[in-house]
Short mmCIF file of C-alpha atoms in Angstrom, two decimals:
data_model
loop_
_atom_site.label_atom_id
_atom_site.label_comp_id
_atom_site.label_asym_id
_atom_site.label_seq_id
_atom_site.Cartn_x
_atom_site.Cartn_y
_atom_site.Cartn_z
CA UNK A 176 -9.67 -14.90 22.27
CA UNK A 177 -7.75 -11.71 23.24
CA UNK A 178 -9.53 -8.61 22.79
CA UNK A 179 -8.10 -5.54 20.72
CA UNK A 180 -5.14 -3.96 22.63
CA UNK A 181 -5.70 -0.44 23.38
CA UNK A 182 -4.02 1.74 26.17
CA UNK A 183 -0.99 4.00 26.70
CA UNK A 184 1.51 1.09 25.67
CA UNK A 185 -0.48 -0.19 22.88
CA UNK A 186 2.59 0.50 20.75
CA UNK A 187 4.83 -1.44 22.77
CA UNK A 188 6.19 -4.97 22.19
CA UNK A 189 7.14 -6.86 25.26
CA UNK A 190 9.00 -10.28 25.11
CA UNK A 191 8.84 -12.07 28.55
CA UNK A 192 10.95 -15.02 29.40
CA UNK A 193 10.72 -14.85 33.06
CA UNK A 194 8.87 -17.42 35.47
CA UNK A 195 7.12 -17.52 38.83
CA UNK A 196 6.21 -13.66 39.95
CA UNK A 197 9.18 -11.22 39.63
CA UNK A 198 9.47 -11.26 36.17
CA UNK A 199 5.85 -12.22 35.17
CA UNK A 200 4.34 -9.64 37.39
CA UNK A 201 6.16 -6.63 35.85
CA UNK A 202 4.81 -8.31 32.25
CA UNK A 203 1.35 -8.32 33.68
CA UNK A 204 1.59 -4.70 34.42
CA UNK A 205 2.71 -3.69 30.88
CA UNK A 206 0.07 -5.78 29.49
CA UNK A 207 -2.62 -4.10 31.39
CA UNK A 208 -1.84 -0.97 29.84
CA UNK A 209 -2.07 -2.32 26.34
CA UNK A 210 1.55 -3.76 25.72
CA UNK A 211 1.73 -6.86 23.62
CA UNK A 212 3.23 -9.28 25.74
CA UNK A 213 4.54 -12.19 24.28
CA UNK A 214 5.54 -14.77 26.96
CA UNK A 215 8.08 -17.46 26.03
CA UNK A 216 7.83 -20.56 27.92
CA UNK A 217 9.73 -23.88 28.02
CA UNK A 218 7.79 -26.34 25.74
CA UNK A 219 7.70 -28.98 28.32
CA UNK A 220 5.67 -27.89 31.24
CA UNK A 221 5.82 -23.84 30.85
CA UNK A 222 6.16 -21.29 33.66
CA UNK A 223 5.63 -22.93 37.00
CA UNK A 224 2.77 -20.63 37.92
CA UNK A 225 0.54 -22.76 35.67
CA UNK A 226 0.76 -25.54 38.37
CA UNK A 227 1.61 -23.16 41.54
CA UNK A 228 -0.78 -21.42 44.19
CA UNK A 229 -2.17 -21.97 47.64
CA UNK A 230 -5.47 -23.30 46.16
CA UNK A 231 -6.48 -25.13 43.04
CA UNK A 232 -9.97 -25.67 41.49
CA UNK A 233 -10.57 -28.79 39.40
CA UNK A 234 -6.65 -29.38 39.02
CA UNK A 235 -6.43 -25.54 37.90
CA UNK A 236 -4.19 -23.21 39.03
CA UNK A 237 -6.08 -19.89 40.25
CA UNK A 238 -2.91 -17.80 40.09
CA UNK A 239 -2.11 -18.49 36.43
CA UNK A 240 -5.17 -16.73 35.01
CA UNK A 241 -4.10 -13.59 36.81
CA UNK A 242 -0.50 -12.99 36.39
CA UNK A 243 -0.69 -14.51 33.11
CA UNK A 244 -3.51 -12.06 31.87
CA UNK A 245 -3.39 -10.09 28.60
CA UNK A 246 -0.54 -12.04 27.48
CA UNK A 247 0.33 -14.44 24.60
CA UNK A 248 2.33 -17.74 24.88
CA UNK A 249 4.64 -19.09 22.62
CA UNK A 250 7.17 -22.25 23.45
CA UNK A 251 10.83 -22.05 22.59
CA UNK A 252 13.50 -24.39 24.13
CA UNK A 253 16.01 -21.75 25.14
CA UNK A 254 18.60 -24.31 26.16
CA UNK A 255 19.26 -25.23 22.82
CA UNK A 256 20.70 -22.95 19.68
CA UNK A 257 17.50 -23.33 17.64
CA UNK A 258 15.55 -22.07 20.53
CA UNK A 259 18.25 -19.21 21.12
CA UNK A 260 17.87 -18.32 17.54
CA UNK A 261 14.03 -17.98 17.64
CA UNK A 262 14.17 -15.70 20.84
CA UNK A 263 16.74 -13.23 18.87
CA UNK A 264 14.42 -12.89 16.05
CA UNK A 265 11.59 -12.07 18.45
CA UNK A 266 13.93 -9.72 20.21
CA UNK A 267 14.96 -7.97 17.19
CA UNK A 268 11.40 -6.56 16.64
CA UNK A 269 10.94 -6.02 20.28
CA UNK A 270 10.87 -2.84 22.70
CA UNK A 271 11.25 -4.50 25.85
CA UNK A 272 12.76 -7.92 26.91
CA UNK A 273 11.72 -9.08 30.41
CA UNK A 274 13.88 -11.97 32.01
CA UNK A 275 14.51 -12.89 35.41
CA UNK A 276 16.90 -15.64 35.13
CA UNK A 277 20.28 -15.99 37.40
CA UNK A 278 22.89 -13.42 35.99
CA UNK A 279 24.99 -14.83 33.30
CA UNK A 280 22.53 -17.38 32.19
CA UNK A 281 21.59 -14.98 29.04
CA UNK A 282 25.22 -14.53 28.65
CA UNK A 283 25.88 -18.21 28.27
CA UNK A 284 23.03 -18.55 25.78
CA UNK A 285 24.67 -15.85 23.48
CA UNK A 286 22.01 -13.44 24.44
CA UNK A 287 23.83 -10.66 26.66
CA UNK A 288 22.91 -7.19 26.22
CA UNK A 289 25.75 -6.41 23.97
CA UNK A 290 24.90 -9.32 21.57
CA UNK A 291 21.05 -8.13 21.59
CA UNK A 292 22.01 -4.50 20.97
CA UNK A 293 23.76 -5.51 17.96
CA UNK A 294 20.41 -6.75 16.44
CA UNK A 295 18.11 -4.41 18.06
CA UNK A 296 20.01 -1.30 19.57
CA UNK A 297 16.55 0.26 20.73
CA UNK A 298 15.95 -2.72 23.08
CA UNK A 299 15.19 -2.31 26.93
CA UNK A 300 16.34 -5.15 28.80
CA UNK A 301 14.81 -5.73 32.10
CA UNK A 302 16.52 -7.81 34.37
CA UNK A 303 14.95 -9.00 37.62
CA UNK A 304 17.13 -11.05 40.18
CA UNK A 305 17.70 -11.45 43.86
CA UNK A 306 20.85 -9.34 44.14
CA UNK A 307 21.17 -7.49 40.87
CA UNK A 308 23.81 -7.96 38.11
CA UNK A 309 26.88 -7.26 39.90
CA UNK A 310 28.36 -7.18 43.52
CA UNK A 311 29.46 -10.16 45.37
CA UNK A 312 26.20 -11.75 45.78
CA UNK A 313 25.12 -11.65 42.21
CA UNK A 314 25.46 -14.95 41.40
CA UNK A 315 23.52 -16.71 44.34
CA UNK A 316 20.07 -17.98 43.92
CA UNK A 317 17.41 -15.33 44.97
CA UNK A 318 13.87 -15.54 45.72
CA UNK A 319 11.57 -13.14 47.09
CA UNK A 320 11.57 -14.40 50.52
CA UNK A 321 15.46 -13.60 50.76
CA UNK A 322 14.94 -10.43 49.21
CA UNK A 323 12.19 -9.42 52.04
CA UNK A 324 14.90 -10.66 54.71
CA UNK A 325 17.69 -9.04 53.45
CA UNK A 326 15.84 -5.70 52.44
CA UNK A 327 14.44 -5.21 56.00
CA UNK A 328 11.00 -6.06 55.89
CA UNK A 329 11.07 -9.43 57.71
CA UNK A 330 12.80 -8.09 60.74
CA UNK A 331 9.89 -5.53 61.23
CA UNK A 332 6.81 -7.83 60.35
CA UNK A 333 5.06 -9.87 62.84
CA UNK A 334 4.55 -9.89 66.59
CA UNK A 335 7.47 -8.67 68.79
CA UNK A 336 7.58 -11.92 70.82
CA UNK A 337 7.78 -14.66 67.80
CA UNK A 338 10.01 -14.91 64.69
CA UNK A 339 9.61 -12.77 61.63
CA UNK A 340 6.67 -13.34 59.82
CA UNK A 341 5.87 -12.90 55.94
CA UNK A 342 3.25 -10.45 54.79
CA UNK A 343 0.82 -13.14 53.18
CA UNK A 344 1.55 -12.42 49.78
CA UNK A 345 4.92 -12.63 47.56
CA UNK A 346 5.57 -8.62 48.58
CA UNK A 347 9.33 -8.86 47.60
CA UNK A 348 8.63 -10.34 44.12
CA UNK A 349 5.64 -8.01 43.42
CA UNK A 350 7.55 -4.93 44.46
CA UNK A 351 10.56 -5.70 42.30
CA UNK A 352 8.36 -6.32 39.45
CA UNK A 353 6.25 -3.02 39.90
CA UNK A 354 9.80 -0.95 39.92
CA UNK A 355 10.78 -3.04 36.73
CA UNK A 356 7.71 -1.95 34.82
CA UNK A 357 8.27 1.43 36.10
CA UNK A 358 11.78 1.29 35.08
CA UNK A 359 10.89 -0.19 31.74
CA UNK A 360 8.50 2.65 30.78
CA UNK A 361 11.45 5.34 32.20
CA UNK A 362 13.65 3.79 29.73
CA UNK A 363 11.22 3.97 26.82
CA UNK A 364 10.92 7.71 27.59
CA UNK A 365 14.78 8.04 27.59
CA UNK A 366 14.77 5.99 24.28
CA UNK A 367 12.52 8.74 22.89
CA UNK A 368 15.16 11.24 23.06
CA UNK A 369 18.50 9.17 22.59
CA UNK A 370 17.22 6.39 20.27
CA UNK A 371 19.03 3.54 22.62
CA UNK A 372 17.63 1.15 24.79
CA UNK A 373 19.28 0.24 28.01
CA UNK A 374 19.41 -2.28 30.97
CA UNK A 375 16.94 -1.86 33.87
CA UNK A 376 18.57 -3.92 36.76
CA UNK A 377 16.45 -4.63 39.46
CA UNK A 378 17.22 -6.46 42.65
CA UNK A 379 14.47 -7.72 44.67
CA UNK A 380 16.15 -6.87 48.08
CA UNK A 381 16.84 -3.31 46.70
CA UNK A 382 13.13 -3.11 46.07
CA UNK A 383 12.12 -4.03 49.18
CA UNK A 384 14.64 -1.75 50.80
CA UNK A 385 13.15 1.37 49.01
CA UNK A 386 10.17 0.70 50.94
CA UNK A 387 11.86 0.75 54.38
CA UNK A 388 10.90 4.83 55.03
CA UNK A 389 13.49 6.00 57.58
CA UNK A 390 15.06 2.67 58.83
CA UNK A 391 18.42 3.39 57.88
CA UNK A 392 19.08 7.20 59.61
CA UNK A 393 16.92 5.98 62.61
CA UNK A 394 19.64 3.53 63.13
CA UNK A 395 22.94 5.29 62.11
CA UNK A 396 22.14 8.88 63.21
CA UNK A 397 19.74 8.18 66.28
CA UNK A 398 20.80 4.69 67.11
CA UNK A 399 17.57 3.50 66.99
CA UNK A 400 16.70 -0.11 65.56
CA UNK A 401 13.13 -0.85 64.22
CA UNK A 402 11.51 -3.98 65.68
CA UNK A 403 8.38 -6.26 65.18
CA UNK A 404 5.61 -4.42 66.65
CA UNK A 405 2.52 -6.43 65.50
CA UNK A 406 -0.44 -4.21 64.77
CA UNK A 407 0.74 -1.33 66.20
CA UNK A 408 2.72 1.62 64.82
CA UNK A 409 5.39 2.65 67.60
CA UNK A 410 4.91 6.06 69.00
CA UNK A 411 2.16 6.87 66.51
CA UNK A 412 -1.39 6.80 68.29
CA UNK A 413 -4.14 6.22 68.35
CA UNK A 414 -3.43 3.54 65.16
CA UNK A 415 -4.25 0.12 65.75
CA UNK A 416 -6.87 -2.63 65.62
CA UNK A 417 -10.05 -2.41 68.11
CA UNK A 418 -12.37 -4.86 69.25
CA UNK A 419 -16.22 -4.64 68.70
CA UNK A 420 -19.18 -5.99 70.73
CA UNK A 421 -20.04 -8.70 67.89
CA UNK A 422 -16.26 -10.34 67.85
CA UNK A 423 -14.94 -8.31 65.00
CA UNK A 424 -11.88 -5.98 64.72
CA UNK A 425 -11.56 -2.56 63.13
CA UNK A 426 -8.78 -0.48 62.40
CA UNK A 427 -8.69 3.33 63.53
CA UNK A 428 -6.24 5.78 62.42
CA UNK A 429 -6.48 9.06 64.55
CA UNK A 430 -2.96 9.82 65.35
CA UNK A 431 -3.31 13.54 63.74
CA UNK A 432 -4.15 16.21 66.44
CA UNK A 433 -7.53 17.50 64.63
CA UNK A 434 -8.65 13.71 63.88
CA UNK A 435 -8.10 12.88 67.52
CA UNK A 436 -9.94 15.64 68.59
CA UNK A 437 -13.06 14.22 66.91
CA UNK A 438 -12.56 10.85 68.32
CA UNK A 439 -12.21 12.14 71.63
CA UNK A 440 -15.66 14.05 70.71
CA UNK A 441 -17.42 11.05 69.64
CA UNK A 442 -16.12 9.00 72.57
CA UNK A 443 -17.70 11.47 74.82
CA UNK A 444 -14.28 12.50 76.42
CA UNK A 445 -13.23 15.78 74.70
CA UNK A 446 -11.19 16.43 77.56
CA UNK A 447 -8.70 14.02 76.55
CA UNK A 448 -7.57 15.97 73.41
CA UNK A 449 -6.14 18.88 75.41
CA UNK A 450 -5.14 16.97 78.36
CA UNK A 451 -1.20 16.43 79.46
CA UNK A 452 -1.36 12.92 78.66
CA UNK A 453 -2.88 12.69 75.24
CA UNK A 454 -2.94 16.17 73.81
CA UNK A 455 0.16 16.27 71.71
CA UNK A 456 1.40 13.74 69.23
CA UNK A 457 4.26 13.06 71.48
CA UNK A 458 2.35 12.77 74.58
CA UNK A 459 -0.07 10.01 72.76
CA UNK A 460 3.01 8.26 71.37
CA UNK A 461 4.37 8.06 75.10
CA UNK A 462 1.23 6.68 76.38
CA UNK A 463 -0.12 4.63 73.57
CA UNK A 464 -0.73 1.29 75.57
CA UNK A 465 -2.87 3.26 77.99
CA UNK A 466 -4.61 5.11 74.99
CA UNK A 467 -5.33 2.06 73.15
CA UNK A 468 -6.92 0.30 76.01
CA UNK A 469 -9.18 3.44 76.47
CA UNK A 470 -10.42 3.39 72.81
CA UNK A 471 -10.71 -0.60 72.99
CA UNK A 472 -13.05 -0.13 76.02
CA UNK A 473 -15.37 2.50 73.95
CA UNK A 474 -15.37 0.20 70.54
CA UNK A 475 -16.35 -2.99 72.77
CA UNK A 476 -19.63 -1.20 73.61
CA UNK A 477 -20.78 -1.33 69.86
CA UNK A 478 -21.30 -3.90 66.94
CA UNK A 479 -18.86 -3.27 64.31
CA UNK A 480 -21.11 -1.71 61.56
CA UNK A 481 -22.65 0.59 64.44
CA UNK A 482 -19.33 1.98 65.33
CA UNK A 483 -17.98 2.17 61.73
CA UNK A 484 -20.83 4.47 60.72
CA UNK A 485 -20.27 6.58 63.94
CA UNK A 486 -16.31 7.04 62.89
CA UNK A 487 -17.28 7.76 59.42
CA UNK A 488 -19.85 10.45 60.29
CA UNK A 489 -17.18 12.07 62.60
CA UNK A 490 -14.76 12.07 59.85
CA UNK A 491 -12.27 9.68 61.89
CA UNK A 492 -10.51 7.17 59.23
CA UNK A 493 -11.68 3.69 60.28
CA UNK A 494 -12.35 0.36 58.65
CA UNK A 495 -12.89 -3.24 58.88
CA UNK A 496 -9.93 -6.09 57.97
CA UNK A 497 -11.61 -7.18 54.90
CA UNK A 498 -11.39 -10.68 53.41
CA UNK A 499 -12.05 -11.65 49.85
CA UNK A 500 -15.70 -12.37 50.69
CA UNK A 501 -16.07 -8.68 52.12
CA UNK A 502 -14.51 -7.13 48.96
CA UNK A 503 -16.89 -8.92 46.55
CA UNK A 504 -19.75 -7.77 48.61
CA UNK A 505 -18.60 -4.06 49.11
CA UNK A 506 -20.72 -1.50 47.11
CA UNK A 507 -17.55 0.74 46.84
CA UNK A 508 -15.36 -2.04 45.24
CA UNK A 509 -18.29 -2.59 42.85
CA UNK A 510 -18.71 1.21 41.97
CA UNK A 511 -15.03 1.56 41.00
CA UNK A 512 -15.06 -1.84 39.39
CA UNK A 513 -12.11 -2.80 41.75
CA UNK A 514 -12.79 -6.36 40.84
CA UNK A 515 -13.28 -7.45 37.39
CA UNK A 516 -14.74 -10.74 36.09
CA UNK A 517 -13.94 -12.70 32.98
CA UNK A 518 -15.09 -15.93 31.42
CA UNK A 519 -12.71 -19.07 31.98
CA UNK A 520 -13.22 -21.71 29.51
CA UNK A 521 -13.51 -24.46 32.34
CA UNK A 522 -14.00 -22.66 35.48
CA UNK A 523 -16.57 -20.18 34.35
CA UNK A 524 -16.79 -16.50 35.59
CA UNK A 525 -13.42 -15.56 37.07
CA UNK A 526 -12.83 -12.62 39.22
CA UNK A 527 -9.76 -10.70 39.59
CA UNK A 528 -8.04 -7.40 40.61
CA UNK A 529 -8.75 -4.78 38.11
CA UNK A 530 -6.10 -2.62 36.62
CA UNK A 531 -4.31 0.22 38.69
CA UNK A 532 -3.72 2.87 38.56
CA UNK A 533 -6.86 4.21 36.56
CA UNK A 534 -6.02 6.52 33.69
CA UNK A 535 -8.79 9.06 32.52
CA UNK A 536 -7.86 9.14 28.86
CA UNK A 537 -5.79 6.02 28.13
CA UNK A 538 -7.02 3.65 30.72
CA UNK A 539 -5.54 -0.08 31.00
CA UNK A 540 -8.13 -3.16 30.66
CA UNK A 541 -8.12 -6.83 31.60
CA UNK A 542 -8.67 -8.27 28.00
CA UNK A 543 -8.15 -11.95 28.48
CA UNK A 544 -7.10 -14.59 31.06
CA UNK A 545 -3.79 -16.23 31.03
CA UNK A 546 -3.33 -18.65 27.93
CA UNK A 547 -2.85 -22.19 27.46
CA UNK A 548 0.72 -23.06 26.92
CA UNK A 549 1.90 -22.39 23.25
CA UNK A 550 -1.54 -20.98 22.61
CA UNK A 551 -0.27 -18.50 20.27
CA UNK A 552 2.69 -20.39 18.54
CA UNK A 553 1.09 -20.33 14.92
CA UNK A 554 -0.01 -16.60 15.45
CA UNK A 555 3.22 -15.13 16.65
CA UNK A 556 5.66 -17.32 14.72
CA UNK A 557 3.60 -16.80 11.44
CA UNK A 558 3.11 -13.13 11.88
CA UNK A 559 6.46 -12.08 13.37
CA UNK A 560 9.13 -14.81 12.24
CA UNK A 561 7.33 -15.89 8.79
CA UNK A 562 7.12 -19.28 9.80
CA UNK A 563 4.68 -21.59 7.93
CA UNK A 564 2.89 -24.65 9.15
CA UNK A 565 5.82 -26.87 7.82
CA UNK A 566 8.21 -24.93 9.76
CA UNK A 567 6.15 -25.20 13.08
CA UNK A 568 5.72 -29.02 12.31
CA UNK A 569 9.68 -29.32 12.23
CA UNK A 570 10.22 -27.21 15.44
CA UNK A 571 7.65 -29.32 17.34
CA UNK A 572 9.26 -32.50 15.80
CA UNK A 573 12.60 -31.20 17.20
CA UNK A 574 11.28 -30.32 20.38
CA UNK A 575 12.20 -26.55 19.88
CA UNK A 576 8.77 -25.30 20.54
#
């Protein structure tokens, strides 16, 4: 059962018709902070995320309970007129409508923004696509991986002597979803002044591009093209992974002058911080490989726990490369409740990342895991559309819901 909603968005109703990650993660972020998110799914199989995921347990997706948390599920066949009519009625009483269909899909269904505004002028329509709603590539099919490539992230990710690598999570989709949630909240804020909604148009490749720091002026002004550099930040030293005596690797970031001085003192070589080869930021960048070798020779003399204790005590930023096992055992994660656990009806205690960021007065909350397909048909269609049991029965018989 879904707990009572609270949080800064508890007065906001969201209709989410997206699938997979880019649209649904936007809905998750809004739901985390109290929005009533009603997820509209195909009555056949629902969102493919119900079956997707790198690992399943007892046939159950471990991705679905996370990305659909705090949401309510209803079913409607949006490819037929009656399903489209149901969606119009839902949108008529909503604040935000999130979708990540290919551009033109809503228009074919008679659900263009102009048509939706006629029934709800205050509606904020969030549209997440690979390439945006206009431009020569708008009609192309777009997935997160393509956006990561086109936005520049894949080119600079991985080892220099190997093909481009992925980050390890669907970062393109998640970045687009995060910007979309931000856009939705900004559009709602603007609506308080204007009384009208607007379209939030998020292209995955542009969301990735927004994270690419100074890549563009480096190329256009300085003629420098960033390349893959593995674990190293080029000309930013020391900032790398370093080996320890027990076979672990730790990350040390000591590229700032004052921090590098503390590291050199800890290593017993304070003269490195003032010498010509490493005494300035630029000098350390020029001699990065040699400096990394010096630090690695020092870290190899200690087990990871011992050298990390020394680094923390000296005020040098450092840490392990965490796995999920490390996270669940870490006292800092526990103290800040970075991991929250809810009971799954079939899988038992279910851990997942908590809500970010933390608000002091109106915090977000994980209230429920991802719902069963159509679990809230009776509640939502009864409460919002006035549908009785006979109407629900007819819709089911006609494969509308």
